[in-house]
Structure formats: C-alpha cells, structure tokens
Short mmCIF file of C-alpha atoms in Angstrom, two decimals:
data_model
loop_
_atom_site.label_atom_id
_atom_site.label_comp_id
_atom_site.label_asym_id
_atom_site.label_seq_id
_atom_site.Cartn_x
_atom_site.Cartn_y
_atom_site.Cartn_z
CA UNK A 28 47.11 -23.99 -55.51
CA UNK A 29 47.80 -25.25 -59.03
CA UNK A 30 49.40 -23.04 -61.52
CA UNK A 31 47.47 -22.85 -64.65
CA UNK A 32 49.65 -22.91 -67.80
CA UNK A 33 49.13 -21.82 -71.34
CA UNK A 34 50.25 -23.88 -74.21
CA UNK A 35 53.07 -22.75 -76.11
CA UNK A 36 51.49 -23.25 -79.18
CA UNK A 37 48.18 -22.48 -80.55
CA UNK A 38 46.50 -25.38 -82.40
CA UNK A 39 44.83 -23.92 -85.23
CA UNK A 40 41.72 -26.27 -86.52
CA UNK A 41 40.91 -26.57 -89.82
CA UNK A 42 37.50 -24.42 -89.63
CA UNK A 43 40.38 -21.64 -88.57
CA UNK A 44 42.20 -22.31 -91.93
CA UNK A 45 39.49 -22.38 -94.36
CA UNK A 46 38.86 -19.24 -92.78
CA UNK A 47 42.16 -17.75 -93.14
CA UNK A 48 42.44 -18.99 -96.95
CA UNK A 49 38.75 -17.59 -97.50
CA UNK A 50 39.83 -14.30 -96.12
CA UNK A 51 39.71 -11.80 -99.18
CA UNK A 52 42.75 -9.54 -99.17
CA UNK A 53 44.52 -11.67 -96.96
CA UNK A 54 48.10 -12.47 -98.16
CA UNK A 55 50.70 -15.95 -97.16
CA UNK A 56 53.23 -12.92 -95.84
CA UNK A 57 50.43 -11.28 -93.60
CA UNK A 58 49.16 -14.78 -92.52
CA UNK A 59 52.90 -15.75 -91.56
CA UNK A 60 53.34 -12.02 -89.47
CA UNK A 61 50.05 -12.85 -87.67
CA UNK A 62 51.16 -16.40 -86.71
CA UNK A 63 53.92 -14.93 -85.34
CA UNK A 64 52.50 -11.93 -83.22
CA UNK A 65 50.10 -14.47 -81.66
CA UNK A 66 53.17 -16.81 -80.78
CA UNK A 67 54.51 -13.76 -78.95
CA UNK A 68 51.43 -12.87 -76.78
CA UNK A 69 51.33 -16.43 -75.92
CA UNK A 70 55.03 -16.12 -74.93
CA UNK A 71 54.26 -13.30 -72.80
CA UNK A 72 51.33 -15.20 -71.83
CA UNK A 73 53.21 -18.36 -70.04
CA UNK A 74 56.05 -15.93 -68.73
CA UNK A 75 53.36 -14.00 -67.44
CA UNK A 76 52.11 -17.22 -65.13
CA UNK A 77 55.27 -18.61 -64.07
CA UNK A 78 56.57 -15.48 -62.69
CA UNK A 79 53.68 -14.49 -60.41
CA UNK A 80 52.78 -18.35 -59.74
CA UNK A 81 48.97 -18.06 -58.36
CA UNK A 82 48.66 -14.86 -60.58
CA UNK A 83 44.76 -14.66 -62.00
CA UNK A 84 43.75 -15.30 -65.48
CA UNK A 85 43.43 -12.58 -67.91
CA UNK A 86 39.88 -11.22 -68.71
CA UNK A 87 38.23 -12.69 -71.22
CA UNK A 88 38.42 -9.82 -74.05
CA UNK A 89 35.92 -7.02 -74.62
CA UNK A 90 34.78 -8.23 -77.82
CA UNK A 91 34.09 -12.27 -76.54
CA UNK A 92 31.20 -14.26 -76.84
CA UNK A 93 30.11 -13.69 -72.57
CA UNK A 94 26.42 -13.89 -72.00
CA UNK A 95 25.15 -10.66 -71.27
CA UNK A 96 24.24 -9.99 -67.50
CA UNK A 97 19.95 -9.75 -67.55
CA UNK A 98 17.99 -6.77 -67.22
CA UNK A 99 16.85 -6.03 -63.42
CA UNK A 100 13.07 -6.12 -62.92
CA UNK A 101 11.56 -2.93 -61.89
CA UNK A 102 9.69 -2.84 -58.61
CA UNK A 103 5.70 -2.07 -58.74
CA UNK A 104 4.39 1.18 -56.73
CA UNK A 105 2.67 -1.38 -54.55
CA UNK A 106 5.56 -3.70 -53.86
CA UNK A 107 7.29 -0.83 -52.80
CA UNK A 108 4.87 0.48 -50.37
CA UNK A 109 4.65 -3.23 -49.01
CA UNK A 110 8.12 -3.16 -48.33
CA UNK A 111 8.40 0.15 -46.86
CA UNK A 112 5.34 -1.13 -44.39
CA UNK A 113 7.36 -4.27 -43.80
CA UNK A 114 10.41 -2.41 -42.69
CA UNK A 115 8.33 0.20 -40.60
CA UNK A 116 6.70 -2.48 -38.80
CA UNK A 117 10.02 -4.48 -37.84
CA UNK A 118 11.10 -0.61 -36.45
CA UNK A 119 8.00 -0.65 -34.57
CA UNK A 120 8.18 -4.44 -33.11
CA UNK A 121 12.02 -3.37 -31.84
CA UNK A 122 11.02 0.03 -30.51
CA UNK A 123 8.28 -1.44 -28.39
CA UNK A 124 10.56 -4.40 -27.43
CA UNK A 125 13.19 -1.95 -26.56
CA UNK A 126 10.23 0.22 -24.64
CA UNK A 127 9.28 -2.93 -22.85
CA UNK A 128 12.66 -4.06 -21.49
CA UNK A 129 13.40 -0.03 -20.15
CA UNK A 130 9.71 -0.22 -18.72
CA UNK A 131 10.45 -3.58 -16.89
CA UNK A 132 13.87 -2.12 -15.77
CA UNK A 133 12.47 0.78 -14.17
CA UNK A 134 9.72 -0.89 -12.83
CA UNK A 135 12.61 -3.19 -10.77
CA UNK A 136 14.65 -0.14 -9.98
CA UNK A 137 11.44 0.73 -8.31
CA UNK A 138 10.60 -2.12 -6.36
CA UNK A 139 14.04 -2.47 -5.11
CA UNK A 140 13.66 1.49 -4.22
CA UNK A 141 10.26 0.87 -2.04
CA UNK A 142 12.01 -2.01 -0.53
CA UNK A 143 14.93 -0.09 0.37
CA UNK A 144 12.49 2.64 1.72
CA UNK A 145 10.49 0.46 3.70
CA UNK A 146 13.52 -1.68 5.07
CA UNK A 147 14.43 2.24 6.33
CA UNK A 148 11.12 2.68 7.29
CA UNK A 149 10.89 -0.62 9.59
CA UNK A 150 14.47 0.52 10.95
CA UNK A 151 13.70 3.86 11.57
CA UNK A 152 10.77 2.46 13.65
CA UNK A 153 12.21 0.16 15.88
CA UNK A 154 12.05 1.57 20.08
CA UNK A 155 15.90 2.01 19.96
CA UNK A 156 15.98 4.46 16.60
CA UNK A 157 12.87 5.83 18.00
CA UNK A 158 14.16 7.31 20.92
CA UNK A 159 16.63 9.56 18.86
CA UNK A 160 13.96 10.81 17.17
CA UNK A 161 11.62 11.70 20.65
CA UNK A 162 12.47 15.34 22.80
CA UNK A 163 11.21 15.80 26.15
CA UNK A 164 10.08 18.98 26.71
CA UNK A 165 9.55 20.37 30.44
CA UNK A 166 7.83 23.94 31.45
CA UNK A 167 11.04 25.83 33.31
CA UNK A 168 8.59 26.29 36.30
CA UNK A 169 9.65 23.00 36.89
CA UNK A 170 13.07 23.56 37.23
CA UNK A 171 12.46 25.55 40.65
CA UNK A 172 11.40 23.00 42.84
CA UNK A 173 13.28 21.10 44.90
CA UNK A 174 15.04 17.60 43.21
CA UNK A 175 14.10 18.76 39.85
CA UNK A 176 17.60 18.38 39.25
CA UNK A 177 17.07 14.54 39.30
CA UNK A 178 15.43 14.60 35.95
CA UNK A 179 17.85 16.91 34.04
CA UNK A 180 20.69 14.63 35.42
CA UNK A 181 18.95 11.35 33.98
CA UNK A 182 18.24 12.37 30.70
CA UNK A 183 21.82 14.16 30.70
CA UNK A 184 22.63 10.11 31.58
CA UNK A 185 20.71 8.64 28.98
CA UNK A 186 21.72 10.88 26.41
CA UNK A 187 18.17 11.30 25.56
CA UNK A 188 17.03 15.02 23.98
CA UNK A 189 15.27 17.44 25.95
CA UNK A 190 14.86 20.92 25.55
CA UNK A 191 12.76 23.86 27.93
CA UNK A 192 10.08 24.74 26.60
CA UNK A 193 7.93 27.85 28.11
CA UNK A 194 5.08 28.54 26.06
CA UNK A 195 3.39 25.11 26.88
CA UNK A 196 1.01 24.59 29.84
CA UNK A 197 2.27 25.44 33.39
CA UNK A 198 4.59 22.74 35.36
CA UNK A 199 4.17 20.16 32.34
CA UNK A 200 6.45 17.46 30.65
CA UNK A 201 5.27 16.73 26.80
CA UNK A 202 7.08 15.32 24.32
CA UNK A 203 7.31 15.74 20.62
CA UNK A 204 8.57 13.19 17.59
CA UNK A 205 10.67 14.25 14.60
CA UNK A 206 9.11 12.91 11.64
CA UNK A 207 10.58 13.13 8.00
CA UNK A 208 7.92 14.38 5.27
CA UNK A 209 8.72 14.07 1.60
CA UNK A 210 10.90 11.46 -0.38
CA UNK A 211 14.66 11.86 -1.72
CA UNK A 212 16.50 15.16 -1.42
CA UNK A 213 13.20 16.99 -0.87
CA UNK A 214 12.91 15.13 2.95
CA UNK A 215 11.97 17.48 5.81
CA UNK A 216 11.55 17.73 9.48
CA UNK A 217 8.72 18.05 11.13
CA UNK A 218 7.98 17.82 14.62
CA UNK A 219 4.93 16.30 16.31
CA UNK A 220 3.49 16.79 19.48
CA UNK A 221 2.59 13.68 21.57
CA UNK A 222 -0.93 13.34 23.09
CA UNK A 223 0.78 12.61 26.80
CA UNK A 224 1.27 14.89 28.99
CA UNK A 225 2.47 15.11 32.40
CA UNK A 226 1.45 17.80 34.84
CA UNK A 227 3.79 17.73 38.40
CA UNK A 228 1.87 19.30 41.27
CA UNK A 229 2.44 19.42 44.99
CA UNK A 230 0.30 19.08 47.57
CA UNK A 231 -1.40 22.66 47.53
CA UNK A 232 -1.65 22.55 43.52
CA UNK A 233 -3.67 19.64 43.57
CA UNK A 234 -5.96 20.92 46.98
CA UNK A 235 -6.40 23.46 44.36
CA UNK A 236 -7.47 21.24 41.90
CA UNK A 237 -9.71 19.05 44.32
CA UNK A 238 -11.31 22.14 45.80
CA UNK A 239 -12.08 23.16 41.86
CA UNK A 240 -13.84 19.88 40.88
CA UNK A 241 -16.08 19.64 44.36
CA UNK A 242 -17.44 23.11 43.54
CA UNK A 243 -18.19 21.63 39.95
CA UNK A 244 -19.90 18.23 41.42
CA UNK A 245 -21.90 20.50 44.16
CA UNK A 246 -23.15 22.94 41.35
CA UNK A 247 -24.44 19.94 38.75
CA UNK A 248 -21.91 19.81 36.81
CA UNK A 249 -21.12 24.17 36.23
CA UNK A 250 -17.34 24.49 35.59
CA UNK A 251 -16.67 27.37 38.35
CA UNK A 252 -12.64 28.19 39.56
CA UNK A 253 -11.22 31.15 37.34
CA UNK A 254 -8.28 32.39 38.82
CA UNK A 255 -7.22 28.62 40.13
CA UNK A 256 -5.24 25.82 38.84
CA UNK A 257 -7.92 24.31 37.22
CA UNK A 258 -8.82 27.48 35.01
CA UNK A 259 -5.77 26.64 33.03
CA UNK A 260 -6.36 22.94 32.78
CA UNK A 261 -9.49 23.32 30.96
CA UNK A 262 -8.75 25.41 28.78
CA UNK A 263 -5.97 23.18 27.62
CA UNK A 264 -8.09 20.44 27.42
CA UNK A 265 -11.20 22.76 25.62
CA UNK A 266 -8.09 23.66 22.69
CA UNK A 267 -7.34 20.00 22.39
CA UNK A 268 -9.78 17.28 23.40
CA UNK A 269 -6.70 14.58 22.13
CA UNK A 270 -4.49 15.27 24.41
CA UNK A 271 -3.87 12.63 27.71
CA UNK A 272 -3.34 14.54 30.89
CA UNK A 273 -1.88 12.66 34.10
CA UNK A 274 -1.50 14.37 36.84
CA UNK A 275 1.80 13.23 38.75
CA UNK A 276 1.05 14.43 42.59
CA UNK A 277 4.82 14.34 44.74
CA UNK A 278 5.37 16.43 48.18
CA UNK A 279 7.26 19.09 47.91
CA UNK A 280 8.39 18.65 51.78
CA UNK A 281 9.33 15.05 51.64
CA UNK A 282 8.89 12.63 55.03
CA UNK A 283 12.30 11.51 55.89
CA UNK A 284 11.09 8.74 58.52
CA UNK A 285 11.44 5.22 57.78
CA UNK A 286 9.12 3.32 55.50
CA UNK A 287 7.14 1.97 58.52
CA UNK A 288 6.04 5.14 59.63
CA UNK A 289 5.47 6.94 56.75
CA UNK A 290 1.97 8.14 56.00
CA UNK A 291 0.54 7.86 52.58
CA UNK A 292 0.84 10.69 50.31
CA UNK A 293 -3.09 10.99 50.00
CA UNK A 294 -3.73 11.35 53.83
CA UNK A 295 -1.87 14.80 54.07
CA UNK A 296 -4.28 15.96 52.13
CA UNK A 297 -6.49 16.78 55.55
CA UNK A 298 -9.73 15.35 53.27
CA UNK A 299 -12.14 12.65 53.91
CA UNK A 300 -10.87 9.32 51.74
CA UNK A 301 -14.27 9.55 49.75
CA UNK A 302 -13.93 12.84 49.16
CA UNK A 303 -10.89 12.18 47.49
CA UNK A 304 -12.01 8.96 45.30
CA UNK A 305 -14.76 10.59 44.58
CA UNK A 306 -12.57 13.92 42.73
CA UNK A 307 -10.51 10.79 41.42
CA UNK A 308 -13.31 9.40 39.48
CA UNK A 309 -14.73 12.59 38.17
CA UNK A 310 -11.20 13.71 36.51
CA UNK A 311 -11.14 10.01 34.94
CA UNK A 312 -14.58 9.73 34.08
CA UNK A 313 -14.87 13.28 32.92
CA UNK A 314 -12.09 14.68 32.18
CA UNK A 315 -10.11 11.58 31.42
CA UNK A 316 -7.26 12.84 33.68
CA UNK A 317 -5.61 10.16 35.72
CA UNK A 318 -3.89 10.54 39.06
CA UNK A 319 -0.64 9.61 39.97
CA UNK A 320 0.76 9.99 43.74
CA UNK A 321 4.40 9.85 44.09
CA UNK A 322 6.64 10.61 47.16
CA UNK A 323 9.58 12.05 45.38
CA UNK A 324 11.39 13.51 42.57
CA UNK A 325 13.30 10.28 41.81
CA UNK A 326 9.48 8.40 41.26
CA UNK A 327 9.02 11.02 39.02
CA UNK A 328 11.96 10.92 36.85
CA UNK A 329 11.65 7.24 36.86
CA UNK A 330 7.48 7.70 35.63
CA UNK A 331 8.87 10.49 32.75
CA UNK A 332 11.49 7.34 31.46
CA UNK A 333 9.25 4.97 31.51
CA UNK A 334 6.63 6.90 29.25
CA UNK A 335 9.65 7.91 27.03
CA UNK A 336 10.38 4.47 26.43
CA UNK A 337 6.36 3.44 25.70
CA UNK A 338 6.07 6.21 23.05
CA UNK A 339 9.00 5.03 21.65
CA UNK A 340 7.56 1.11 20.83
CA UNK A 341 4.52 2.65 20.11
CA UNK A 342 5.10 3.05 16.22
CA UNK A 343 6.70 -0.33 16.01
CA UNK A 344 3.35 -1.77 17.60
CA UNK A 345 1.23 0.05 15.58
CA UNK A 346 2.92 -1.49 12.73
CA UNK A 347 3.02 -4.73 13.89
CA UNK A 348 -0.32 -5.28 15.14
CA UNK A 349 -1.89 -3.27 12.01
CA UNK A 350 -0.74 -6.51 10.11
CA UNK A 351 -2.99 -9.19 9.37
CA UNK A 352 -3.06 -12.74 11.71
CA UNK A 353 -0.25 -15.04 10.55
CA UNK A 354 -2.84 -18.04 11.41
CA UNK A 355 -5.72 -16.33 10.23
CA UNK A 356 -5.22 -18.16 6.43
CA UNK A 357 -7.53 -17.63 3.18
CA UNK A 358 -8.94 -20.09 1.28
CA UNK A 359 -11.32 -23.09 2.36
CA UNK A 360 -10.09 -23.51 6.10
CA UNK A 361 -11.42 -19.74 6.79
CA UNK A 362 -14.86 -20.17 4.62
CA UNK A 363 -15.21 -23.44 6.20
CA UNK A 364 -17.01 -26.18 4.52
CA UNK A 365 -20.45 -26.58 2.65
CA UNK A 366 -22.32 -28.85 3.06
CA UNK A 367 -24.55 -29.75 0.19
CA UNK A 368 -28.51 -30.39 0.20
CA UNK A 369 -27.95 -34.39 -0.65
CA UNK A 370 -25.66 -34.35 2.79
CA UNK A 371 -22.66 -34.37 1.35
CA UNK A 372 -19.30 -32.69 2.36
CA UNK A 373 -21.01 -33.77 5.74
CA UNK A 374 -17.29 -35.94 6.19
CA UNK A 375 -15.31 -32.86 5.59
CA UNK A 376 -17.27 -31.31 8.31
CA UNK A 377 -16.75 -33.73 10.30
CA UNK A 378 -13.04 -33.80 9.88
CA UNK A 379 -12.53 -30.06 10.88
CA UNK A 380 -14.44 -30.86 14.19
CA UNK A 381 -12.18 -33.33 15.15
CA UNK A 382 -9.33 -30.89 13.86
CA UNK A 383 -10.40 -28.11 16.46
CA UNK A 384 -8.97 -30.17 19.22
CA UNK A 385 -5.60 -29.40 20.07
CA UNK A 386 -2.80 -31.22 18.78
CA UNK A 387 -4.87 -33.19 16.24
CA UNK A 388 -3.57 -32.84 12.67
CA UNK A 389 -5.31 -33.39 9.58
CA UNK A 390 -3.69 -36.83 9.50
CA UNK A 391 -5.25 -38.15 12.64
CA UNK A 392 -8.68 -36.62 11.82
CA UNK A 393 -8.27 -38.73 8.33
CA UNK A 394 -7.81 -41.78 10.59
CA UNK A 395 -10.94 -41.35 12.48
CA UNK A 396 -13.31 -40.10 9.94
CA UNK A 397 -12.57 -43.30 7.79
CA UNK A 398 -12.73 -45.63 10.84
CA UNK A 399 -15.88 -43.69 11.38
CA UNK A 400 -17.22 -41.63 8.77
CA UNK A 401 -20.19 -39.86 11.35
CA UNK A 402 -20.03 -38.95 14.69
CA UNK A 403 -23.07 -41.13 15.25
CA UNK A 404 -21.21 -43.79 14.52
CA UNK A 405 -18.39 -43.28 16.92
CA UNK A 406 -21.11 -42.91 19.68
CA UNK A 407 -22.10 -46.12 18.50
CA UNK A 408 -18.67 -47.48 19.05
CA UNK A 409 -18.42 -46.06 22.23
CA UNK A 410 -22.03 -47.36 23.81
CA UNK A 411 -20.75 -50.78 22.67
CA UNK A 412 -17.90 -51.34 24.91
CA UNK A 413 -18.52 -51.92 28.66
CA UNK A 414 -15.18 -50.63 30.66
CA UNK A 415 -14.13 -46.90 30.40
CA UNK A 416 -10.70 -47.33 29.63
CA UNK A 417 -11.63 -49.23 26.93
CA UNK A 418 -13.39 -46.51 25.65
CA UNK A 419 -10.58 -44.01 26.06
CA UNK A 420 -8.59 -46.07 23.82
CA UNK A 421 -10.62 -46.88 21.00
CA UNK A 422 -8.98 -44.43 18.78
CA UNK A 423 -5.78 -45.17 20.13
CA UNK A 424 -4.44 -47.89 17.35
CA UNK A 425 -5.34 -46.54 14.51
CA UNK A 426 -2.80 -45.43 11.65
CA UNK A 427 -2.51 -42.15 10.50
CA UNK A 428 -0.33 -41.28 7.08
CA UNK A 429 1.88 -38.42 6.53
CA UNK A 430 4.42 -37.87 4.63
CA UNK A 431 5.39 -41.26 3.78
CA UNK A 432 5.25 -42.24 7.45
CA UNK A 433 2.53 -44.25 9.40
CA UNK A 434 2.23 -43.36 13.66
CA UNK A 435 -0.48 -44.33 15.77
CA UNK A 436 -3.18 -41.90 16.81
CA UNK A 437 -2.24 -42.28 20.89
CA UNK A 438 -4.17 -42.85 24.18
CA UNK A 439 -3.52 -39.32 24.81
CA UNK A 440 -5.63 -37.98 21.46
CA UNK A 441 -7.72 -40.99 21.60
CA UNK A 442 -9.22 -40.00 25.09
CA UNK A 443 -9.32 -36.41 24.08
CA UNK A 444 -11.38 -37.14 21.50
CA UNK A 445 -14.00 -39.54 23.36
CA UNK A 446 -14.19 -36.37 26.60
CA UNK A 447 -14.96 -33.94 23.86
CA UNK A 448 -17.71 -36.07 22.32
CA UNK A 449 -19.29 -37.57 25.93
CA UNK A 450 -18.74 -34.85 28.66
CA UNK A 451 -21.95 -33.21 30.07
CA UNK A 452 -19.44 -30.51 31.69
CA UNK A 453 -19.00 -27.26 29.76
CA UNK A 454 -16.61 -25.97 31.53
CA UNK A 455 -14.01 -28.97 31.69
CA UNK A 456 -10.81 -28.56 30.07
CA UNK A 457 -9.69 -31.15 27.19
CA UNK A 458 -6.06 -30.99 26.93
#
C-alpha cells in the first residue's frame, strides 16, 4: 500500500500572488507570518504520514469547494401503498410455501403411520398371533364327566387361554376373540363371541334330543319338549339365529373291546337307522345343527383344537380373499376388444382367441395372426394339406419376436392350435 506524501513546499501560482498583493490591508510582515504558519502545517502534515505509514488523508476542510450531496426524492402516497402490497404479498407467497411444506410433512407422517398400523394390523392377523388373542370357554358341567380332564390337560399343553364360564348354555364349548377398538393411547379391549359352538352330549342327552325332534316331525312341524334338552336349545337358538351349533355325541361308558368288534356309536342308540337320519336331516335342514359322533373324550379334545385353530386363520382369510384377483387386470384385456362396424379390430380379436389357449403368449399369437390374419384362412391352410401330421405342424416353423429374441412356435402349440380349431369333441382336453 503506497504511502502518500505531501510536498514540503507549497507552490504558490501567480493567480495566488496577485491575490495576496490585491489584498487590502494586507501587509509584506503578515504575508511573511502566513507563509510561514502554512510551512508548519505542512510540516506536521508529512510527519503526520510517515509516522502512521497507511494513515488516511485528512478531510477535505469544512469550508471546500465539495459538491453538495442531492436532495432525496419523496415517495408518492401511492408508491408507498404499492410497496407495502409488494412486501405483504412476498409474506403471503412464504407463509403458504411454509404451510405447504408442514402440510406435505404431515401428510407423510401419516402415511407412514397407516402403514405402520396396517403392517400391525396384517401381523396381528396372522393364525399364530391369532390364537393369543382366542379363549375357550367351557360350561363347568362339563368338567364332571368322565375324561374331561383330557381337554383341560391339552390346552394346559398348548398354552392356549381358556377360562369356565357358567352363565352360557348347558355342557357347551364357545369361544370368544379379543379385539382392540380405538387408535393410540385410547385402544381398548373388547371381547367377541364366536358364532361356533359346541354342545357335548352322551348317549341319553341326545335320545333326549331325538325323542324331542320326532314329536316335532309327527305334529307338522309344532315345537313340543319343555322340560327336555331341547327346551334349552331353542331358546338359544330363538336369542341368536347367528350362532352355529354342533352337536358333538361321545359315550359316556366307553367300549373297551378291540376295534373289530366294536359297534358304532349310532347303533346303541336302540333306534331304527332311518329314524335316526331322518332326526339328522331335520336339525341340519332346520335347525342348521350338525351332528358329530365321537367315541371318546380324546376325539373330542382333538375336534375343540382343531376348530380353535380354523377360527384362528379365519381373519387372515377373510383378508386375503376380500382382495381383488391378482390376474384379474384392468384395462383392454378385461373389456376385451371392439370390433368396429367396417370389421375392423376383427385381427385383435382374433389374436386373444388364439391367446386363450394355454401356454400361448402374445408373441406366438402375433406369429399366427400375420401368417394368417382370419381364422378362415387357417382352415383354408389346413383343408389344403393331405396327411394329418402335416397339419399338426403347420404352425410349427414360424418365428415369433420377443424381446429381442426370435423362437419357433413348436409342434406342441402348433397342434394345439389346429385340435382347438378342428375337433367336433367338446369335451376333449387341449393341453
């Protein structure tokens, strides 16, 4: 940074001279003691500069010749109000930016929330979570009979929930599902009773019951048996029509002879066979109560797990099978094609017939439609060869594109295609 020096000396022009001479009052003494006062500023001056080295000039003085800086234009009332608008508006633009971006930012917070949800949802669902959620509940009047035991020891086994219930109906086996209701920390319980339902019965419970519904088929169809087994059936079916009853028949005095001789569970009954499919059909067909004969306690703990386990895949299936057909697509394959009034599209058409066949991509039904654009014409083809192998194979060299690749149509596809468009038999299979 150069150092900007004052001469020593001030060079006084003429003009400066005249003007000194012309100066009224002015004498050669005070001349002489001003020359010399302005030698010592400019002394002070110089020293001044080459002490602080990059030291600043001194201000021009107060009374100098500087332009004067130029008045500041005042603002109109309507220049104001433009500006003001102007500045409001860029407020506005960055508020709804900003009001945008939060809005967008909840809105993914969201979606990652309902897909966190329903990744619970489809977890909570599968048979294996299912079952935690599931309590078997069984009437203590079970609990009497002999080999009940069996049952409390398998669910004890499976670590399954079960619980004795009393105020349900008489001898029964229900089951109820815990279901959460609400969302975040407001979720509850709630439990919900299955529509199965399992009623055990021996052999004089269900005479009971058989006596019961052969008093209602002999009186057309009056319900008659108060004071029976049956009276209590109905009227659990008459409070809730949903509900699935199964009856699960066992022996309370099981047959300890080998398999060989054992007599069916059906035949102790001391009843005519039609007698007893005839009872059978009326609880189905009426009632829709089914009928279940088992020979011991041990069938019957194996029939309660394997209903346990079915109402536990249920909601998984329901799920899965209330989702629409992977192969059942949108667009033109599922309208199909239409055909115009001056015939065409009619190739198209064509195309997707050939298409139905198994195994025959939209490649190899290219092939054929531009060997032969009708089926007419293929029949055509076919009529004019004499040996049947020949016609088989008609179809059978030509090249079909895709992806970049070229591969022959086949004998196999090729004789597919000529059964399909020649048999007389409806009922012969293609493939």
């Amino acid at each position: 940074m150069s150092v900007v020096r004052r001469a020593k000396t001030w060079e006084i022009s003429e003009s400066e001279d005249s003007d000194a001479e012309t100066k009224p009052g002015l004498s050669c003494d005070d001349s002489r003691q001003t020359a010399s006062t302005e030698k010592q500023e400019q002394g002070s001056y110089s020293s001044a500069a080459n002490r602080g080295g990059s030291a600043a000039l001194a201000p021009p003085p107060a009374g100098g010749s500087g332009k004067p800086s130029p008045a500041r234009k005042r603002r109109s009332k309507e220049e104001i109000e433009e500006d003001r608008l102007k500045v409001k508006e860029r407020k506005e633009a960055r508020e709804r930016q900003r009001a945008a971006r939060a809005q967008e930012k909840e809105e993914r917070r969201q979606e990652q929330q309902r897909r966190r949800e329903a990744a619970q949802t489809l977890k909570s669902l599968r048979p294996e979570n299912c079952l935690k959620c599931i309590t078997v509940c069984i009437h203590p009047a079970l609990l009497q009979q002999d080999g009940s035991d069996v049952l409390l020891d398998t669910l004890v086994s499976l670590d399954w929930k079960f619980s004795i219930e009393s105020d349900q109906l008489v001898s029964s086996i229900a089951w109820t599902r815990d279901l959460p209701q609400g969302e975040g920390a407001m979720v509850a319980v709630v439990e919900e009773e299955e529509e199965q339902v399992l009623l055990v019965l021996n052999l004089a419970d269900f005479m009971d019951v058989v006596i019961s519904v052969k008093r209602i088929i002999h009186s057309e169809g009056m319900e008659t048996g108060v004071g029976s087994f049956w009276s209590p059936l109905l009227e659990f079916l008459n409070r809730d029509a949903k509900k699935v009853v199964t009856l699960l028949v066992t022996d309370s005095e099981p047959d300890y002879r080998s398999n060989a001789q054992a007599v069916p569970l059906q035949y102790k009954l001391g009843m005519d066979h039609l007698d007893i499919e005839e009872v059978l059909v009326y609880l189905q067909l009426y009632k829709n109560i089914s009928v279940v004969f088992l020979d011991s306690w041990q069938e019957v703990t194996d029939h309660v797990c394997a209903v346990t386990k079915a109402l536990s895949k249920r909601p998984f299936k329901v799920l899965t099978e209330g989702a629409e057909l992977p192969f059942c697509v949108d667009g033109s394959w599922a309208s199909g094609v239409r055909v115009e009034k001056d015939g065409s599209c009619l190739i198209q058409v064509w195309s997707r017939q050939i298409q139905q066949l198994n195994r025959v991509s939209p490649a190899v039904a290219s092939a054929v439609t531009a060997s032969y654009p009708s089926p007419q014409l293929l029949l055509q083809a076919y009529n004019s060869l004499r040996s049947e192998e020949d016609r088989k194979g008609l179809l059978a060299g030509l090249l079909a594109k895709s992806g970049g690749k070229e591969r022959r149509v086949g004998p196999e596809i090729s004789a597919r295609v000529y059964r399909c468009l020649t048999v007389h038999n409806p009922q012969l299979v293609l493939d």
